[in-house]
mmCIF file of C-alpha atoms in Angstrom:
data_model
loop_
_atom_site.group_PDB
_atom_site.id
_atom_site.type_symbol
_atom_site.label_atom_id
_atom_site.label_comp_id
_atom_site.label_asym_id
_atom_site.label_seq_id
_atom_site.Cartn_x
_atom_site.Cartn_y
_atom_site.Cartn_z
ATOM 1 C CA MET A 28 -0.772 12.765 -8.231
ATOM 2 C CA LEU A 29 -1.386 13.561 -11.852
ATOM 3 C CA SER A 30 -4.760 13.264 -13.489
ATOM 4 C CA LYS A 31 -4.993 10.738 -16.320
ATOM 5 C CA LEU A 32 -5.292 13.580 -18.830
ATOM 6 C CA ASP A 33 -2.190 15.358 -17.465
ATOM 7 C CA GLU A 34 -0.276 12.093 -17.528
ATOM 8 C CA ILE A 35 -1.212 11.440 -21.168
ATOM 9 C CA ARG A 36 -0.284 15.011 -22.106
ATOM 10 C CA LEU A 37 3.116 14.705 -20.408
ATOM 11 C CA LEU A 38 3.784 11.308 -21.974
ATOM 12 C CA SER A 39 2.951 12.699 -25.405
ATOM 13 C CA GLN A 40 5.294 15.638 -24.879
ATOM 14 C CA CYS A 41 8.075 13.265 -23.839
ATOM 15 C CA ALA A 42 7.604 10.829 -26.700
ATOM 16 C CA LEU A 43 6.950 13.302 -29.495
ATOM 17 C CA ALA A 44 8.973 16.368 -28.532
ATOM 18 C CA ASP A 45 11.614 14.878 -26.198
ATOM 19 C CA ASN A 46 10.420 17.356 -23.564
ATOM 20 C CA ARG A 47 12.650 16.899 -20.505
ATOM 21 C CA ASP A 48 10.534 19.182 -18.354
ATOM 22 C CA ALA A 49 7.510 16.988 -19.003
ATOM 23 C CA PHE A 50 9.499 13.908 -18.045
ATOM 24 C CA GLY A 51 10.678 15.729 -14.932
ATOM 25 C CA ARG A 52 7.049 16.202 -13.892
ATOM 26 C CA LEU A 53 6.398 12.487 -14.431
ATOM 27 C CA VAL A 54 9.433 11.674 -12.288
ATOM 28 C CA GLU A 55 8.185 13.988 -9.528
ATOM 29 C CA ALA A 56 4.788 12.302 -9.617
ATOM 30 C CA TYR A 57 6.010 8.685 -9.641
ATOM 31 C CA GLN A 58 9.342 8.785 -7.846
ATOM 32 C CA PRO A 59 7.971 8.362 -4.303
ATOM 33 C CA ARG A 60 5.996 5.241 -5.273
ATOM 34 C CA VAL A 61 8.816 3.678 -7.300
ATOM 35 C CA ARG A 62 11.318 4.461 -4.558
ATOM 36 C CA ARG A 63 9.061 2.982 -1.841
ATOM 37 C CA PHE A 64 8.613 -0.158 -3.954
ATOM 38 C CA LEU A 65 12.360 -0.548 -4.437
ATOM 39 C CA LEU A 66 13.092 0.280 -0.796
ATOM 40 C CA ASN A 67 10.931 -2.670 0.233
ATOM 41 C CA LEU A 68 12.586 -4.967 -2.302
ATOM 42 C CA THR A 69 16.073 -3.963 -1.165
ATOM 43 C CA MET A 70 15.071 -4.434 2.470
ATOM 44 C CA GLY A 71 15.743 -0.834 3.405
ATOM 45 C CA ASP A 72 19.046 -0.304 1.566
ATOM 46 C CA GLU A 73 18.638 3.374 0.691
ATOM 47 C CA MET A 74 21.784 3.675 -1.413
ATOM 48 C CA LEU A 75 20.827 0.690 -3.545
ATOM 49 C CA THR A 76 17.261 1.997 -3.736
ATOM 50 C CA ASP A 77 18.522 5.355 -4.994
ATOM 51 C CA ASP A 78 20.711 3.658 -7.609
ATOM 52 C CA LEU A 79 17.930 1.367 -8.830
ATOM 53 C CA SER A 80 15.422 4.209 -8.844
ATOM 54 C CA GLN A 81 17.752 6.361 -10.907
ATOM 55 C CA GLU A 82 18.352 3.506 -13.361
ATOM 56 C CA THR A 83 14.596 2.935 -13.573
ATOM 57 C CA PHE A 84 13.911 6.520 -14.600
ATOM 58 C CA ILE A 85 16.866 6.618 -16.994
ATOM 59 C CA LYS A 86 15.553 3.492 -18.742
ATOM 60 C CA ALA A 87 12.041 4.943 -18.748
ATOM 61 C CA TYR A 88 13.290 8.166 -20.334
ATOM 62 C CA VAL A 89 15.330 6.344 -22.969
ATOM 63 C CA GLY A 90 12.488 3.936 -23.731
ATOM 64 C CA ILE A 91 9.533 6.335 -23.439
ATOM 65 C CA ARG A 92 8.747 5.894 -27.135
ATOM 66 C CA SER A 93 8.299 2.150 -26.580
ATOM 67 C CA PHE A 94 5.528 2.747 -24.037
ATOM 68 C CA LYS A 95 2.401 1.574 -25.852
ATOM 69 C CA GLY A 96 -0.166 2.420 -23.213
ATOM 70 C CA LEU A 97 -1.394 -1.182 -22.913
ATOM 71 C CA SER A 98 -1.045 -0.806 -19.154
ATOM 72 C CA SER A 99 -0.817 2.285 -17.017
ATOM 73 C CA PHE A 100 2.388 4.297 -16.982
ATOM 74 C CA GLY A 101 2.784 3.367 -13.301
ATOM 75 C CA THR A 102 2.605 -0.341 -14.102
ATOM 76 C CA TRP A 103 5.181 0.149 -16.847
ATOM 77 C CA LEU A 104 7.488 1.937 -14.382
ATOM 78 C CA TYR A 105 7.036 -0.772 -11.740
ATOM 79 C CA ARG A 106 7.991 -3.348 -14.383
ATOM 80 C CA ILE A 107 11.176 -1.436 -15.228
ATOM 81 C CA ALA A 108 11.979 -1.083 -11.510
ATOM 82 C CA TYR A 109 11.368 -4.794 -10.964
ATOM 83 C CA ASN A 110 13.643 -5.628 -13.906
ATOM 84 C CA GLU A 111 16.368 -3.375 -12.494
ATOM 85 C CA PHE A 112 16.067 -5.063 -9.100
ATOM 86 C CA TYR A 113 16.068 -8.518 -10.669
ATOM 87 C CA THR A 114 19.129 -7.724 -12.814
ATOM 88 C CA HIS A 115 20.979 -6.331 -9.810
ATOM 89 C CA THR A 116 20.062 -9.374 -7.718
ATOM 90 C CA ARG A 117 21.166 -11.772 -10.442
ATOM 91 C CA ARG A 118 24.498 -9.939 -10.855
ATOM 92 C CA HIS A 119 25.153 -9.776 -7.132
ATOM 93 C CA HIS A 120 23.557 -13.063 -6.096
ATOM 94 C CA GLU A 121 26.476 -14.271 -3.993
ATOM 95 C CA ASP A 122 26.757 -10.949 -2.168
ATOM 96 C CA HIS A 123 22.975 -10.900 -1.733
ATOM 97 C CA VAL A 124 22.963 -14.362 -0.121
ATOM 98 C CA ASP A 125 25.722 -13.280 2.286
ATOM 99 C CA ASP A 126 23.824 -10.098 3.156
ATOM 100 C CA MET A 127 20.628 -12.055 3.784
ATOM 101 C CA ALA A 128 22.484 -14.378 6.180
ATOM 102 C CA ARG A 129 23.907 -11.389 8.070
ATOM 103 C CA ILE A 130 20.487 -9.730 8.243
ATOM 104 C CA GLY A 131 19.012 -12.950 9.610
ATOM 105 C CA GLU A 132 21.741 -13.148 12.285
ATOM 106 C CA VAL A 133 21.223 -9.528 13.322
ATOM 107 C CA SER A 134 17.441 -9.949 13.415
ATOM 108 C CA THR A 135 17.671 -13.099 15.535
ATOM 109 C CA ALA A 136 20.168 -11.544 17.937
ATOM 110 C CA ALA A 137 18.072 -8.401 18.311
ATOM 111 C CA THR A 138 14.892 -10.405 18.892
ATOM 112 C CA ASP A 139 16.581 -12.599 21.519
ATOM 113 C CA ALA A 140 18.223 -9.613 23.218
ATOM 114 C CA ILE A 141 15.301 -7.236 23.564
ATOM 115 C CA ASP A 142 12.264 -9.491 23.017
ATOM 116 C CA ALA A 143 10.681 -6.807 20.795
ATOM 117 C CA SER A 144 7.661 -7.318 18.583
ATOM 118 C CA MET A 145 8.483 -8.316 15.025
ATOM 119 C CA THR A 146 8.055 -5.739 12.300
ATOM 120 C CA VAL A 147 6.784 -6.383 8.811
ATOM 121 C CA GLN A 148 10.126 -5.264 7.377
ATOM 122 C CA GLU A 149 11.973 -7.933 9.341
ATOM 123 C CA ALA A 150 9.500 -10.592 8.294
ATOM 124 C CA LEU A 151 9.939 -9.566 4.640
ATOM 125 C CA THR A 152 13.639 -10.415 4.834
ATOM 126 C CA HIS A 153 12.726 -14.093 5.165
ATOM 127 C CA LEU A 154 10.898 -14.221 1.835
ATOM 128 C CA ASN A 155 12.432 -15.033 -1.511
ATOM 129 C CA ASP A 156 12.532 -12.248 -4.099
ATOM 130 C CA ASN A 157 9.344 -13.284 -5.930
ATOM 131 C CA GLU A 158 7.354 -13.536 -2.702
ATOM 132 C CA ARG A 159 8.665 -10.176 -1.481
ATOM 133 C CA VAL A 160 7.828 -8.496 -4.813
ATOM 134 C CA ALA A 161 4.297 -9.939 -4.867
ATOM 135 C CA VAL A 162 3.593 -8.989 -1.229
ATOM 136 C CA THR A 163 5.091 -5.522 -1.647
ATOM 137 C CA LEU A 164 3.081 -4.752 -4.775
ATOM 138 C CA PHE A 165 -0.161 -6.212 -3.434
ATOM 139 C CA TYR A 166 -0.181 -5.058 0.182
ATOM 140 C CA ILE A 167 2.149 -2.062 0.313
ATOM 141 C CA GLU A 168 1.682 -0.580 -3.163
ATOM 142 C CA ASP A 169 -2.013 -1.586 -3.200
ATOM 143 C CA GLN A 170 -1.859 -3.063 -6.702
ATOM 144 C CA PRO A 171 -4.551 -5.578 -7.738
ATOM 145 C CA ILE A 172 -3.478 -9.169 -8.479
ATOM 146 C CA LYS A 173 -3.944 -8.536 -12.204
ATOM 147 C CA GLN A 174 -1.485 -5.615 -12.152
ATOM 148 C CA VAL A 175 1.014 -7.547 -10.022
ATOM 149 C CA ALA A 176 0.881 -10.352 -12.589
ATOM 150 C CA LYS A 177 1.549 -7.867 -15.407
ATOM 151 C CA ILE A 178 4.456 -6.271 -13.567
ATOM 152 C CA MET A 179 6.044 -9.602 -12.692
ATOM 153 C CA GLN A 180 5.071 -11.105 -16.079
ATOM 154 C CA ILE A 181 3.660 -14.259 -14.502
ATOM 155 C CA PRO A 182 0.150 -15.777 -14.342
ATOM 156 C CA GLU A 183 -2.283 -14.446 -11.727
ATOM 157 C CA GLY A 184 -2.359 -17.879 -10.088
ATOM 158 C CA SER A 185 1.401 -17.684 -9.517
ATOM 159 C CA VAL A 186 1.006 -14.283 -7.871
ATOM 160 C CA LYS A 187 -1.659 -15.720 -5.568
ATOM 161 C CA SER A 188 0.646 -18.639 -4.726
ATOM 162 C CA PHE A 189 3.563 -16.311 -3.941
ATOM 163 C CA ILE A 190 1.343 -14.201 -1.688
ATOM 164 C CA HIS A 191 -0.074 -17.259 0.051
ATOM 165 C CA ARG A 192 3.387 -18.748 0.669
ATOM 166 C CA ALA A 193 4.707 -15.364 1.813
ATOM 167 C CA LYS A 194 1.887 -14.965 4.322
ATOM 168 C CA SER A 195 2.561 -18.458 5.674
ATOM 169 C CA LYS A 196 6.299 -17.810 5.986
ATOM 170 C CA MET A 197 5.751 -14.443 7.642
ATOM 171 C CA ARG A 198 3.193 -15.901 10.048
ATOM 172 C CA GLN A 199 5.549 -18.759 10.932
ATOM 173 C CA PHE A 200 8.463 -16.368 11.425
ATOM 174 C CA ILE A 201 6.474 -14.019 13.624
ATOM 175 C CA ASP A 202 5.042 -16.896 15.680
ATOM 176 C CA ASN A 203 8.538 -18.241 16.428
#
């Protein structure tokens, strides 16, 4: 993890001098967190996660001069990653719905067959995208409600509602 001073220095080098090595250090520092975030949103699809992560960092590199520092660099990256996921989901909505149905069938069959305890990852598959993003950022990425609201560009009350509904859905799914 970079110190705030190191992060600012690297960002300045990227924006002012187009220093690719500095951006490489930022990627090394943030890639695990961005990748984990996307991995949860894609429900474990590593190939899609890799593609979205790569697109996130490409867009960050191209748009580094537009970073104003109003939020942390991490929040800015999460927002780009979320936008990439959202764009992908919107483009592939029909395929995504089919995949979700297949995942639900596999999960139900596996649960009936082996009577195993439910995992959080399986419960996440039953949430809509907004609920999954809010829960992932809040509980898994340990972001405060205020940051989640900034990343998702929605009011804090909406984030709280998504989290509340997600918890209810997950509880209901696990109880069944």
